[in-house]
mmCIF file of C-alpha atoms in Angstrom:
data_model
loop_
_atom_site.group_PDB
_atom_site.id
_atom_site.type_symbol
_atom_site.label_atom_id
_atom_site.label_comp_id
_atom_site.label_asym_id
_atom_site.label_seq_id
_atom_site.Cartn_x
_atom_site.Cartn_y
_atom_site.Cartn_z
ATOM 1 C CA UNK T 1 12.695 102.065 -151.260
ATOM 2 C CA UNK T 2 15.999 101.971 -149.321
ATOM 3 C CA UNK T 3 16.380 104.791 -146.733
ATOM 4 C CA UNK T 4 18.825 105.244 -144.916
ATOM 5 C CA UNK T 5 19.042 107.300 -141.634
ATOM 6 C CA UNK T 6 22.081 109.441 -141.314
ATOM 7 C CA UNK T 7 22.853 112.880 -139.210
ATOM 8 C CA UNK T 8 23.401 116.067 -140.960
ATOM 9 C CA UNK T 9 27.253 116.514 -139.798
ATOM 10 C CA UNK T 10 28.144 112.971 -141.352
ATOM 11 C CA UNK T 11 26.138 113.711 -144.417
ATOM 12 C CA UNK T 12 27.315 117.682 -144.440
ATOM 13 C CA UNK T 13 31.283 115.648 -145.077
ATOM 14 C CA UNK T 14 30.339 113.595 -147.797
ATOM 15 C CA UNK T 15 28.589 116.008 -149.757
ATOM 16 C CA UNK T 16 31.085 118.289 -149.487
ATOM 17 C CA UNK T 17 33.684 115.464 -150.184
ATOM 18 C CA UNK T 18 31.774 113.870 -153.047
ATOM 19 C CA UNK T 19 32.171 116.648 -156.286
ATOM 20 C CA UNK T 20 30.676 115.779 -159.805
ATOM 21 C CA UNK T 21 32.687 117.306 -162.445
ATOM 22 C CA UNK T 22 30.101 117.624 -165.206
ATOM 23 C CA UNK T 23 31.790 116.663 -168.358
ATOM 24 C CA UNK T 24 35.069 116.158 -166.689
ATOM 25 C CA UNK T 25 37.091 113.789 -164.555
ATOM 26 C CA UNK T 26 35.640 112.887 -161.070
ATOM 27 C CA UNK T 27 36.877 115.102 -158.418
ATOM 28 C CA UNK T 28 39.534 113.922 -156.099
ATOM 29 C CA UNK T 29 39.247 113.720 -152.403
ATOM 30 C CA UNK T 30 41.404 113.603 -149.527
ATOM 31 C CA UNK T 31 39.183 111.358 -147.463
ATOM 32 C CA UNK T 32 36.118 109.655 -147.605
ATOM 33 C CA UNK T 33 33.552 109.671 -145.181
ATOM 34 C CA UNK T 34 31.769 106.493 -144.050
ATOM 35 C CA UNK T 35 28.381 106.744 -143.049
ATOM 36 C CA UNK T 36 26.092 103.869 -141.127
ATOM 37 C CA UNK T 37 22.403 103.378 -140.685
ATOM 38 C CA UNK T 38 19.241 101.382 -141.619
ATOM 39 C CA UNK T 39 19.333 101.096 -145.170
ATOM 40 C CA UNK T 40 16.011 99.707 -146.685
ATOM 41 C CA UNK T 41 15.100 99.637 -150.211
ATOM 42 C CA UNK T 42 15.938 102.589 -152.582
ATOM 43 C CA UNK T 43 18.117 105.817 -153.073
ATOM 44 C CA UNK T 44 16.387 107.837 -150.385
ATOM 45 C CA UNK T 45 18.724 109.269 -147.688
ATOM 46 C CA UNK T 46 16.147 110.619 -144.632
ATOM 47 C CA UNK T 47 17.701 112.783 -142.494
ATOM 48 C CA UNK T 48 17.377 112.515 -138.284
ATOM 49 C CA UNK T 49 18.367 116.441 -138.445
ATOM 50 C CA UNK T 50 16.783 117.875 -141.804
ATOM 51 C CA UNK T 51 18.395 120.920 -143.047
ATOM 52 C CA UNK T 52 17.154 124.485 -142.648
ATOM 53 C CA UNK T 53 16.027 125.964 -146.135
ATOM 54 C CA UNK T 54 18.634 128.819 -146.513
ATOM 55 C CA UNK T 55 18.329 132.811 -146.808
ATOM 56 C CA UNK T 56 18.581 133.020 -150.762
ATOM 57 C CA UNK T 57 18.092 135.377 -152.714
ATOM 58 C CA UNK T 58 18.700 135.453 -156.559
ATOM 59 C CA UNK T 59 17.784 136.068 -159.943
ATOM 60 C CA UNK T 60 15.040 134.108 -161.695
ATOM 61 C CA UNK T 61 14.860 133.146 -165.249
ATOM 62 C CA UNK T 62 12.335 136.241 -166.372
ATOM 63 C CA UNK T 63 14.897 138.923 -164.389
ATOM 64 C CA UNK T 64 13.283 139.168 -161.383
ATOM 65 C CA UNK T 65 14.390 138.280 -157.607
ATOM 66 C CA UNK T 66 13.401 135.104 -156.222
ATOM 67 C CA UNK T 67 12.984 134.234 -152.787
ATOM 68 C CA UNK T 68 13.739 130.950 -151.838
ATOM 69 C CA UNK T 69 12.353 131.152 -148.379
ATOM 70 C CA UNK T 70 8.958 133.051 -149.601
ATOM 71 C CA UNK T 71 8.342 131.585 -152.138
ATOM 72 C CA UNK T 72 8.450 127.766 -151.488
ATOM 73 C CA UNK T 73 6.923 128.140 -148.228
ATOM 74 C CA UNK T 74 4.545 125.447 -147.464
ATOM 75 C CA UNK T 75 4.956 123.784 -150.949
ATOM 76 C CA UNK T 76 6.979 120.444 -151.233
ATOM 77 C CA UNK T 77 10.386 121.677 -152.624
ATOM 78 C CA UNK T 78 13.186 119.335 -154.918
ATOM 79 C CA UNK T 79 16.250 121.737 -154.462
ATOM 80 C CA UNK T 80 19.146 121.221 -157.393
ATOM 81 C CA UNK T 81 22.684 122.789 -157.990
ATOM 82 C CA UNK T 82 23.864 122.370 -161.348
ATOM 83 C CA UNK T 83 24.391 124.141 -164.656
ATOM 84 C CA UNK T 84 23.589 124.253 -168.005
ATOM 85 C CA UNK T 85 26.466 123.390 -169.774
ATOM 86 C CA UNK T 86 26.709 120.076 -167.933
ATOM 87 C CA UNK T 87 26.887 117.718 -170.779
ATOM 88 C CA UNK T 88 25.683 114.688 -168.495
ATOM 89 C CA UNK T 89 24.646 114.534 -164.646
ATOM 90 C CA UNK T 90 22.738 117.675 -164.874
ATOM 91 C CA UNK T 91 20.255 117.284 -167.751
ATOM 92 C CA UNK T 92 19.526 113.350 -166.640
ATOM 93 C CA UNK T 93 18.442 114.615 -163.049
ATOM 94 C CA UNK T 94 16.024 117.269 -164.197
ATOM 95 C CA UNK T 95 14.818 115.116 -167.347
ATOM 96 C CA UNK T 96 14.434 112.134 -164.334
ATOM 97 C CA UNK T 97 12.706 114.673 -162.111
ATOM 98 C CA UNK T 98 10.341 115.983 -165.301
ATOM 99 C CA UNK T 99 8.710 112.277 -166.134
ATOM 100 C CA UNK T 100 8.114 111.592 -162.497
ATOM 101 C CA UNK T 101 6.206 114.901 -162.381
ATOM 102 C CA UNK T 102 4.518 114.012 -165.002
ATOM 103 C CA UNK T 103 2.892 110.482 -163.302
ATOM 104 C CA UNK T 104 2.006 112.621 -160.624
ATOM 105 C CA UNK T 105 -2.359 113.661 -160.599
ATOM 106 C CA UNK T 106 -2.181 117.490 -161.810
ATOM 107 C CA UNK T 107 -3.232 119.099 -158.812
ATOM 108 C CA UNK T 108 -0.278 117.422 -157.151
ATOM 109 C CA UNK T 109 2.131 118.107 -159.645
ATOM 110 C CA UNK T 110 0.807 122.142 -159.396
ATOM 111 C CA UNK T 111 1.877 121.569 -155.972
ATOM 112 C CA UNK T 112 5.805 120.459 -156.660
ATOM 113 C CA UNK T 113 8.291 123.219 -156.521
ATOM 114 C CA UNK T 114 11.494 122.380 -158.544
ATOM 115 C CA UNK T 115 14.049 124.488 -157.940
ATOM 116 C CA UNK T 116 17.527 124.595 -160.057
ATOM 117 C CA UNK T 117 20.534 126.994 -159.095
ATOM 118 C CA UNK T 118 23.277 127.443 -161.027
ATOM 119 C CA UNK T 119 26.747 126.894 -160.287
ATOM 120 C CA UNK T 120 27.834 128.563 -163.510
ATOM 121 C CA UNK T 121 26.219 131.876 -163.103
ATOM 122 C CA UNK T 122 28.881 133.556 -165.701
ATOM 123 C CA UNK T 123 27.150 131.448 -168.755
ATOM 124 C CA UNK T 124 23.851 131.057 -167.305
ATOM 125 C CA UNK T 125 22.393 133.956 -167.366
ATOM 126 C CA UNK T 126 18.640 134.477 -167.112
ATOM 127 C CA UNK T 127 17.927 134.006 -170.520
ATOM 128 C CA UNK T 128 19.947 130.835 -171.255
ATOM 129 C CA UNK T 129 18.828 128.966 -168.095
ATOM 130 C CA UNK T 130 14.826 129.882 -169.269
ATOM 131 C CA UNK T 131 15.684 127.946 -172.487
ATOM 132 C CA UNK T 132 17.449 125.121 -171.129
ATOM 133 C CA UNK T 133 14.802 124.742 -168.432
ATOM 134 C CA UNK T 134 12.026 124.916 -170.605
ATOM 135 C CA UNK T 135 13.058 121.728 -172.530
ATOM 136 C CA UNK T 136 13.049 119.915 -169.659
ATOM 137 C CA UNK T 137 9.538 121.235 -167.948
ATOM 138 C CA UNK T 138 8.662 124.945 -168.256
ATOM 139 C CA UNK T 139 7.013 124.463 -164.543
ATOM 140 C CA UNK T 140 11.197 124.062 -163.301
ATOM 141 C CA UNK T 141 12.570 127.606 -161.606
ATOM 142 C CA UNK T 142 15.668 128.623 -162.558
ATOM 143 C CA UNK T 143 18.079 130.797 -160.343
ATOM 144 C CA UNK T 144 21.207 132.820 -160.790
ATOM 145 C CA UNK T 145 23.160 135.157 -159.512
ATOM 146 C CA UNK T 146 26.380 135.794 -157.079
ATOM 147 C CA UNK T 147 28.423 132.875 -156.860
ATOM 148 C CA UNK T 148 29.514 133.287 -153.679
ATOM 149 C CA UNK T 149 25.905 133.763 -152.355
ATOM 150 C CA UNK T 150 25.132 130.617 -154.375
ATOM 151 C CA UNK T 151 28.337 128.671 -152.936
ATOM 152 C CA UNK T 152 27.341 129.593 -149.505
ATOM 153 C CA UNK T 153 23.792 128.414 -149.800
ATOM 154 C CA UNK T 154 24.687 125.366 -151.047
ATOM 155 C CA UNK T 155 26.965 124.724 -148.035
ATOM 156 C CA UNK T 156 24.067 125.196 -145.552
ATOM 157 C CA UNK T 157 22.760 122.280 -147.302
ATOM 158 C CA UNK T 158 25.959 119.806 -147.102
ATOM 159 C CA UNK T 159 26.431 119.964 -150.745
ATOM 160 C CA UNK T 160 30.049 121.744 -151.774
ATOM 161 C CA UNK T 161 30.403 123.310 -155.177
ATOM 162 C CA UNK T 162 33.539 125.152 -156.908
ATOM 163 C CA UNK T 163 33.749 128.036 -159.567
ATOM 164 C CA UNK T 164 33.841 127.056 -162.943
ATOM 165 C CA UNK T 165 37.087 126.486 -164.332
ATOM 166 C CA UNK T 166 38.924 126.128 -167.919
ATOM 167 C CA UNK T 167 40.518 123.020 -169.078
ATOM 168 C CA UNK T 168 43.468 122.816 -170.915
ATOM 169 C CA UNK T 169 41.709 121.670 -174.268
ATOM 170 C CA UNK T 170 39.409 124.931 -173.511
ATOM 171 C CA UNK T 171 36.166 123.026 -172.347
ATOM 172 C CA UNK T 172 34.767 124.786 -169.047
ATOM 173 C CA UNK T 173 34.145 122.419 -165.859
ATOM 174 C CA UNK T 174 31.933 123.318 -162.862
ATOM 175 C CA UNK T 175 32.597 120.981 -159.831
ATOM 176 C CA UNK T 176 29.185 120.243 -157.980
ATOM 177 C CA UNK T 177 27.509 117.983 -155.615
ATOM 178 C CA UNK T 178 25.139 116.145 -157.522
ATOM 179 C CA UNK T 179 22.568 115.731 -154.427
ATOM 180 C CA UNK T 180 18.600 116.836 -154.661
ATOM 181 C CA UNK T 181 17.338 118.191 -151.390
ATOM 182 C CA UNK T 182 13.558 117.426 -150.883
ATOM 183 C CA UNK T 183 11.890 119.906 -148.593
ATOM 184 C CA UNK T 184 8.874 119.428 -146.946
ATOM 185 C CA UNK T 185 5.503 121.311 -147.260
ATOM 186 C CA UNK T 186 4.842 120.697 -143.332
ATOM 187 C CA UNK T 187 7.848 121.695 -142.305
ATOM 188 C CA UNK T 188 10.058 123.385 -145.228
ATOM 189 C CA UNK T 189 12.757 121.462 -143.548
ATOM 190 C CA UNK T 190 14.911 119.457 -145.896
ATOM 191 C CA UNK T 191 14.727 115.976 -144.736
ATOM 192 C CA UNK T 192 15.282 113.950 -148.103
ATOM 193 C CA UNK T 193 18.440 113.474 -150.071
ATOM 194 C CA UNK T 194 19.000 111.648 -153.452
ATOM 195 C CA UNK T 195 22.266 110.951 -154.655
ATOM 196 C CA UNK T 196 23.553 111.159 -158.677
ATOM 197 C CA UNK T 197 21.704 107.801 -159.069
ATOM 198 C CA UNK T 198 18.372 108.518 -158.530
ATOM 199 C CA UNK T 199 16.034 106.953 -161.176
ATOM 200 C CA UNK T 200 13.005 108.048 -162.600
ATOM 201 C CA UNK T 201 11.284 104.774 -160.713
ATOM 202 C CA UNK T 202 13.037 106.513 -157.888
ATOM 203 C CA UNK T 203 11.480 109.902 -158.062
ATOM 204 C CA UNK T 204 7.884 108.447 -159.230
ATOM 205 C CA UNK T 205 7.497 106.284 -156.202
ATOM 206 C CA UNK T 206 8.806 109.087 -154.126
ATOM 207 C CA UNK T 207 6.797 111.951 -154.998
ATOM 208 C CA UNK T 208 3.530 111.492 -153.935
ATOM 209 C CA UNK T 209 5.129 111.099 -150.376
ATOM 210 C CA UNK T 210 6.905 114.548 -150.587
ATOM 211 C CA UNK T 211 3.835 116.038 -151.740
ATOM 212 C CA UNK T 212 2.474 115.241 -148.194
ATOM 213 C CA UNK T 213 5.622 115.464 -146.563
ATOM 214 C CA UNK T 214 5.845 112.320 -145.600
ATOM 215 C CA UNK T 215 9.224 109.692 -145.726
ATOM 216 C CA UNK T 216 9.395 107.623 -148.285
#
């Protein structure tokens, strides 16, 4: 796998910097960050300062509020922000994320915590983000709730999202960094990052690591 070592402030400015629009044109950026380190093989980024996992609370797909802090503690945590409607980045990140789960031995994958937060809250409401989930692995937790709550979580963790917005030929865009966060079950730190093209062979190589907490 490549890894490469990079500090949370350099990676903080290109997640913020680097948007997805899901089903829309790339976002554009002022500037863009160059970052340097020991890059081996694969998508990997391991960070020398991991990320703290945030205060969130929200809704999960039954109704119910979800912890993030209490309830992933001590279990080896993929974090995602993304939504529903995506027609392409989304969906290909949780479907990678499903099959590599699937390769892992089932006591490991009862272990994996796979978290997805909306950044369309408006349209994905609990119901429709249970249904869309469920296609892709019924184990997956879906959250919603305040955008702003959700905006400022995702901050704490370098990645930069924006409120939905409508096109002019009336299809609705959400702007989003497409990183995954990996969290630790040691630590609950987030020390892993993978980038929009993270494969399957990726994540299935990966896992069993995170399980343990270990790099890659």
């Amino acid at each position: 796998m490549r890894t490469t070592r990079v500090t949370v402030a350099a990676l903080a400015a290109v997640a913020a910097l680097t948007l997805t629009a899901c089903g829309g044109e790339p976002a554009k950026t002022d500037a863009v960050t160059q970052i340097t380190g020991q890059s081996k093989a694969g998508t990997a980024t391991v960070l020398d300062r991991p990320f703290d996992k945030p205060e969130l609370v929200l809704t999960d797909t039954t109704g119910n509020p979800w912890n993030l802090r209490e309830q992933t503690k001590g279990k080896p945590t993929l974090i995602y922000f993304g939504y529903t409607n995506c027609p392409d980045v989304c969906p290909l990140t949780m479907s990678n994320i499903a099959v590599a789960k699937k390769a892992l031995p089932k006591a490991d994958q009862d272990k994996l915590q796979v978290v997805f937060v909306t950044t369309d809250p408006e349209r994905d409401t609990p119901d429709s983000l249970g249904a869309w989930l469920k296609a892709q692995d019924p184990s997956f937790t879906g959250l919603t709730g305040d955008f702003a709550t959700i905006q400022a979580a995702a901050r704490k963790l370098g990645i930069g999202i924006e409120a939905a917005k409508k096109e002019a030929d009336g299809s609705v865009v959400s702007m989003h960094g497409a990183q995954v966060i990996a969290f630790s079950p040691k630590t609950d730190e987030g020390y892993l990052l993978y980038g929009e093209g993270s494969t399957v062979d990726d994540y299935t190589k990966d896992l069993p690591k995170i399980i343990k907490g270990e790099n890659p």
